[in-house]
Short mmCIF file of C-alpha atoms in Angstrom, two decimals:
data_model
loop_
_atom_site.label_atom_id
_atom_site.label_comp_id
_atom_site.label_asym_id
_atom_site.label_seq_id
_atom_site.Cartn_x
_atom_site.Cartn_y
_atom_site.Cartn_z
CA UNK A 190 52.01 45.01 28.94
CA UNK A 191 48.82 46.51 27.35
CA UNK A 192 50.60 49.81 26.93
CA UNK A 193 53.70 48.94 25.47
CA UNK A 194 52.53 45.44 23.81
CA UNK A 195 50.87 47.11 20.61
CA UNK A 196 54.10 49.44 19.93
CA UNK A 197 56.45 46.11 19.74
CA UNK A 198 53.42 43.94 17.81
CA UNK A 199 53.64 47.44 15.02
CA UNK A 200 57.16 46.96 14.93
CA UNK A 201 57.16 42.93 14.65
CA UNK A 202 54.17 42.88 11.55
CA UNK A 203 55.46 46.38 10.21
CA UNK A 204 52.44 47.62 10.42
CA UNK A 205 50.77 51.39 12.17
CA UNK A 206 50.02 51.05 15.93
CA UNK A 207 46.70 52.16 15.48
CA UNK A 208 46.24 48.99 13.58
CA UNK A 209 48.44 46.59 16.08
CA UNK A 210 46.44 47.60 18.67
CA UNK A 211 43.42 46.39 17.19
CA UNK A 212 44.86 43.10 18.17
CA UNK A 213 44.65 43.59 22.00
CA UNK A 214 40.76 43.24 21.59
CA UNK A 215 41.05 39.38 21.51
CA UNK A 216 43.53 39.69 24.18
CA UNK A 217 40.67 41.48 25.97
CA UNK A 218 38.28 39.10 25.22
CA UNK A 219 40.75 36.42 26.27
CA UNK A 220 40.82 38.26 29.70
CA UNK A 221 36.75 38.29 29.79
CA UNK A 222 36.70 34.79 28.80
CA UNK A 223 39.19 33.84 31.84
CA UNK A 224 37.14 35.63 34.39
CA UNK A 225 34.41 33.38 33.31
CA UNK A 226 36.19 29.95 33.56
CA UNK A 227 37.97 30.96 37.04
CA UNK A 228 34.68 31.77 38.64
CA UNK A 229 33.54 28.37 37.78
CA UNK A 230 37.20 27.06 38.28
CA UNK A 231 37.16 28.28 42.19
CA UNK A 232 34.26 25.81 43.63
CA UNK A 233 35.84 23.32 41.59
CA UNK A 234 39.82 23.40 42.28
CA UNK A 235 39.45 25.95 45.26
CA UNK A 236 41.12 29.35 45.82
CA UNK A 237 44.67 28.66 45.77
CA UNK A 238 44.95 26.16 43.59
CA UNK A 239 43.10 29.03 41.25
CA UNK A 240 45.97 31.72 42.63
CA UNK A 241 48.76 28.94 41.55
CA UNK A 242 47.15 28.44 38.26
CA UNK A 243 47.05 31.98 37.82
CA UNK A 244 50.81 33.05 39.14
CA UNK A 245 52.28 29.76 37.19
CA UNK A 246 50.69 30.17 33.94
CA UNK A 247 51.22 34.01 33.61
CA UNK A 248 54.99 32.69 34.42
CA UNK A 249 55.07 30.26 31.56
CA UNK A 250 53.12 32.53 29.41
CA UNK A 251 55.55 35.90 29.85
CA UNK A 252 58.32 33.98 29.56
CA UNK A 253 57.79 32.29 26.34
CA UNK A 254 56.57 35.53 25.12
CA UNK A 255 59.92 37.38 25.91
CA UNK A 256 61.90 34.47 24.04
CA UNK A 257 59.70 34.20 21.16
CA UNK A 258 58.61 37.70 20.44
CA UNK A 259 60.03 37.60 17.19
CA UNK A 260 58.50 34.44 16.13
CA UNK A 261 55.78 35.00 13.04
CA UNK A 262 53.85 31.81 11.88
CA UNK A 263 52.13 32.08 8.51
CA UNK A 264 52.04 35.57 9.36
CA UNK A 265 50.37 35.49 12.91
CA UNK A 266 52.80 36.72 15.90
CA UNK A 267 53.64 34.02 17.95
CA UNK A 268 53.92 37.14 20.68
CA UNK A 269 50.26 38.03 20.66
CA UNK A 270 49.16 34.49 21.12
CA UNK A 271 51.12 34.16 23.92
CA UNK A 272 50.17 37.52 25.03
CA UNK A 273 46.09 36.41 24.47
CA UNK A 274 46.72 33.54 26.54
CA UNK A 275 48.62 35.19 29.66
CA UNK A 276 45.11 37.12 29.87
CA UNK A 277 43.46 33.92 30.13
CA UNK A 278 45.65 33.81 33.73
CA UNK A 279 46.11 37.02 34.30
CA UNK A 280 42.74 38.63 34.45
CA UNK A 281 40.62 35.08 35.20
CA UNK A 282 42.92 35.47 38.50
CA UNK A 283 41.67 38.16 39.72
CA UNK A 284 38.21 36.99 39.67
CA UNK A 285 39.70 34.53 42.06
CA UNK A 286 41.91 37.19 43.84
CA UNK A 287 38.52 39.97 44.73
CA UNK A 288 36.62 37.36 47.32
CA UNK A 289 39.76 35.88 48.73
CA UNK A 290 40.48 38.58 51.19
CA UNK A 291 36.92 39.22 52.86
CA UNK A 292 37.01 34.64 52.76
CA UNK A 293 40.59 34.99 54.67
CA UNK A 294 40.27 37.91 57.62
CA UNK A 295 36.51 37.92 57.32
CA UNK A 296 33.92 40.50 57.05
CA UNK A 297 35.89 43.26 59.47
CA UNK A 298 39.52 42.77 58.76
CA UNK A 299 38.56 41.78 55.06
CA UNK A 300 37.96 45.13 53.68
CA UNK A 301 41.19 46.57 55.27
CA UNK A 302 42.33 43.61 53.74
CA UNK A 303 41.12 44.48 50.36
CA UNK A 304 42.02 47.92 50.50
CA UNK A 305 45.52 47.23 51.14
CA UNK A 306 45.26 44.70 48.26
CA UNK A 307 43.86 47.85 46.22
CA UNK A 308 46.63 50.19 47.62
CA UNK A 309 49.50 47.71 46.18
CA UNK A 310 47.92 47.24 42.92
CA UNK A 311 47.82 50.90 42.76
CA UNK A 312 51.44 51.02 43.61
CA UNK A 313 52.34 48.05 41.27
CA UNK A 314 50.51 50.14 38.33
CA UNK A 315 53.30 52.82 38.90
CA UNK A 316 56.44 50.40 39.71
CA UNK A 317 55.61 48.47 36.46
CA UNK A 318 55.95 50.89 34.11
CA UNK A 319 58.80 52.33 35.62
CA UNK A 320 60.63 49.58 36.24
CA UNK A 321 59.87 48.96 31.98
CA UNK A 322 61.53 52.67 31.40
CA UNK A 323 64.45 51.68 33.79
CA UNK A 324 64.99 48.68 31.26
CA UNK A 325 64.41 50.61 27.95
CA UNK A 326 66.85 52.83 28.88
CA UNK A 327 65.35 56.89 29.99
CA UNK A 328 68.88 58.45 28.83
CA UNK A 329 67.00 58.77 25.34
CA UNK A 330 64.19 58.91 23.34
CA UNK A 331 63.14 55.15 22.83
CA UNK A 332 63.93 54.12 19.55
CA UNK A 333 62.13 51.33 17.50
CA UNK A 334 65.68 49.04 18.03
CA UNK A 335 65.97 49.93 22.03
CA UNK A 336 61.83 48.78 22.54
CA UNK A 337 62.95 45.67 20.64
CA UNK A 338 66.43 45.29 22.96
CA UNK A 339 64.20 45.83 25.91
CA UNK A 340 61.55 43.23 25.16
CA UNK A 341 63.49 39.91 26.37
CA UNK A 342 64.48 41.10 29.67
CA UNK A 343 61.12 43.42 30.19
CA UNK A 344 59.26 40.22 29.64
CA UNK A 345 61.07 38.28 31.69
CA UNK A 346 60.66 40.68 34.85
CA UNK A 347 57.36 40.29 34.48
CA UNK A 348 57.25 36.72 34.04
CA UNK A 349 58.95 37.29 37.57
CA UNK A 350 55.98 38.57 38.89
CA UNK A 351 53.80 35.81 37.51
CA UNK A 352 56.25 33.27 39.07
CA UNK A 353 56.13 35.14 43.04
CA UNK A 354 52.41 34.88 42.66
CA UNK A 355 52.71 31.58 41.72
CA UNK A 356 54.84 31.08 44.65
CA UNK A 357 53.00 33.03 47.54
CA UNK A 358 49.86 30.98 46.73
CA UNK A 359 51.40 27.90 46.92
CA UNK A 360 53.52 28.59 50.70
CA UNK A 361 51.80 31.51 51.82
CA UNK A 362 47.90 31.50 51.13
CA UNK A 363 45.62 29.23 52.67
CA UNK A 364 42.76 27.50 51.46
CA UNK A 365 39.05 29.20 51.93
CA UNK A 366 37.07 27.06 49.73
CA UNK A 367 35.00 24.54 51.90
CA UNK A 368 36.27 25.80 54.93
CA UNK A 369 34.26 28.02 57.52
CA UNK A 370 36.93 30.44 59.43
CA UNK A 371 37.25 29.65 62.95
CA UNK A 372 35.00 32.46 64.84
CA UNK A 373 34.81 33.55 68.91
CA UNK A 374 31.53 33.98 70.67
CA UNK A 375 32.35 37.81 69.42
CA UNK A 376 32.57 37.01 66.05
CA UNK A 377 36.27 38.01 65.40
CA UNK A 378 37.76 35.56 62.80
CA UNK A 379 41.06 33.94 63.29
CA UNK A 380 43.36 35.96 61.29
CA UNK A 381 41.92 38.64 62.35
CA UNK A 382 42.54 38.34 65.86
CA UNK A 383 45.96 37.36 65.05
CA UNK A 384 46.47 40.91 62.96
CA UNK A 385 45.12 42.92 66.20
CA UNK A 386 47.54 40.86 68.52
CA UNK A 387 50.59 42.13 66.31
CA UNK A 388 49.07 46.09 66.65
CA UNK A 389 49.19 45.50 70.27
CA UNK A 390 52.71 44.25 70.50
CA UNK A 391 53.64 47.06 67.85
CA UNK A 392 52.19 49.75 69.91
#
């Protein structure tokens, strides 16, 4: 999104990239801004009602984007506002998304945890772009008129992604907030005990 976004915003306003991408600051400071409001947002609404905010709104977000990208309103680009407030989600979720894993497994299993959450947003930094080229077309040298072609259903993938967050947090993640994970006398948290069960049935 950040790579690509100020190439399609150049192409919307007719104007140089150098120059488009000067609007991506407020969508950075949008991003700063969210971090802000989820940290205070967390004790308040807890964790996964946070990670459903998050998923849902970069869903609604993404998609409008990807319909309206060609939308200009008294000469503001209905695309970047949409794009300014995804970041609200997108990066105020992760505020929410660093202490969840170390709340969840606990202190041992919690930075395997959190590597493995690293690991996949490593991977997802590759797949995403790729998965953009796959759309654009790689048979050819990207043309102003194929980025535009590409931008409904690029959008739309990852309002995809937004919407699977969405979704994992509201049938897969439990609730942290308030909530002291059950420990033995050995200190071994819950879920932690239940990930060393499945090694020993794996092995």
């Amino acid at each position: 999104m950040f790579l690509w976004g100020p190439t399609i915003v150049a192409q919307l306003l007719s104007m140089p990239v150098q120059q488009a991408a000067q609007f991506f600051f407020y969508v950075t400071v949008a991003g700063v801004v969210g971090k802000v409001a989820f940290s205070f947002m967390a004790p308040w609404l807890g964790r996964r009602r946070c990670g459903e905010l998050q998923g849902y709104g970069m869903f609604v977000c993404l998609a409008a984007a990807a319909y309206f990208h060609s939308t200009i309103i008294t000469g503001i680009s209905l695309f970047v506002v949409l794009l300014i407030v995804n970041d609200l989600f997108m990066e105020g979720g992760y505020s929410n998304l660093a202490p969840y894993s170390p709340e969840v497994f606990g202190v041992r299993m919690g930075a395997r945890a959190s590597g493995l959450g690293q690991a996949a947003n490593g991977g997802g930094k590759i797949l995403g772009p790729l998965s953009l080229a796959l759309i654009a077309g790689t048979n050819n040298v990207v043309a102003p008129q194929a980025t535009m072609d590409a931008v409904f259903p690029a959008f739309m993938l990852l309002a995809a992604c937004g919407l699977a967050t969405g979704l994992a947090f509201t049938f897969l993640a439990p609730e942290t907030h308030g909530r002291p994970i059950p420990q033995d006398a050995d200190g071994t948290s819950a879920p932690a005990r239940v990930v060393a069960a499945s090694r020993t049935v794996a092995r």
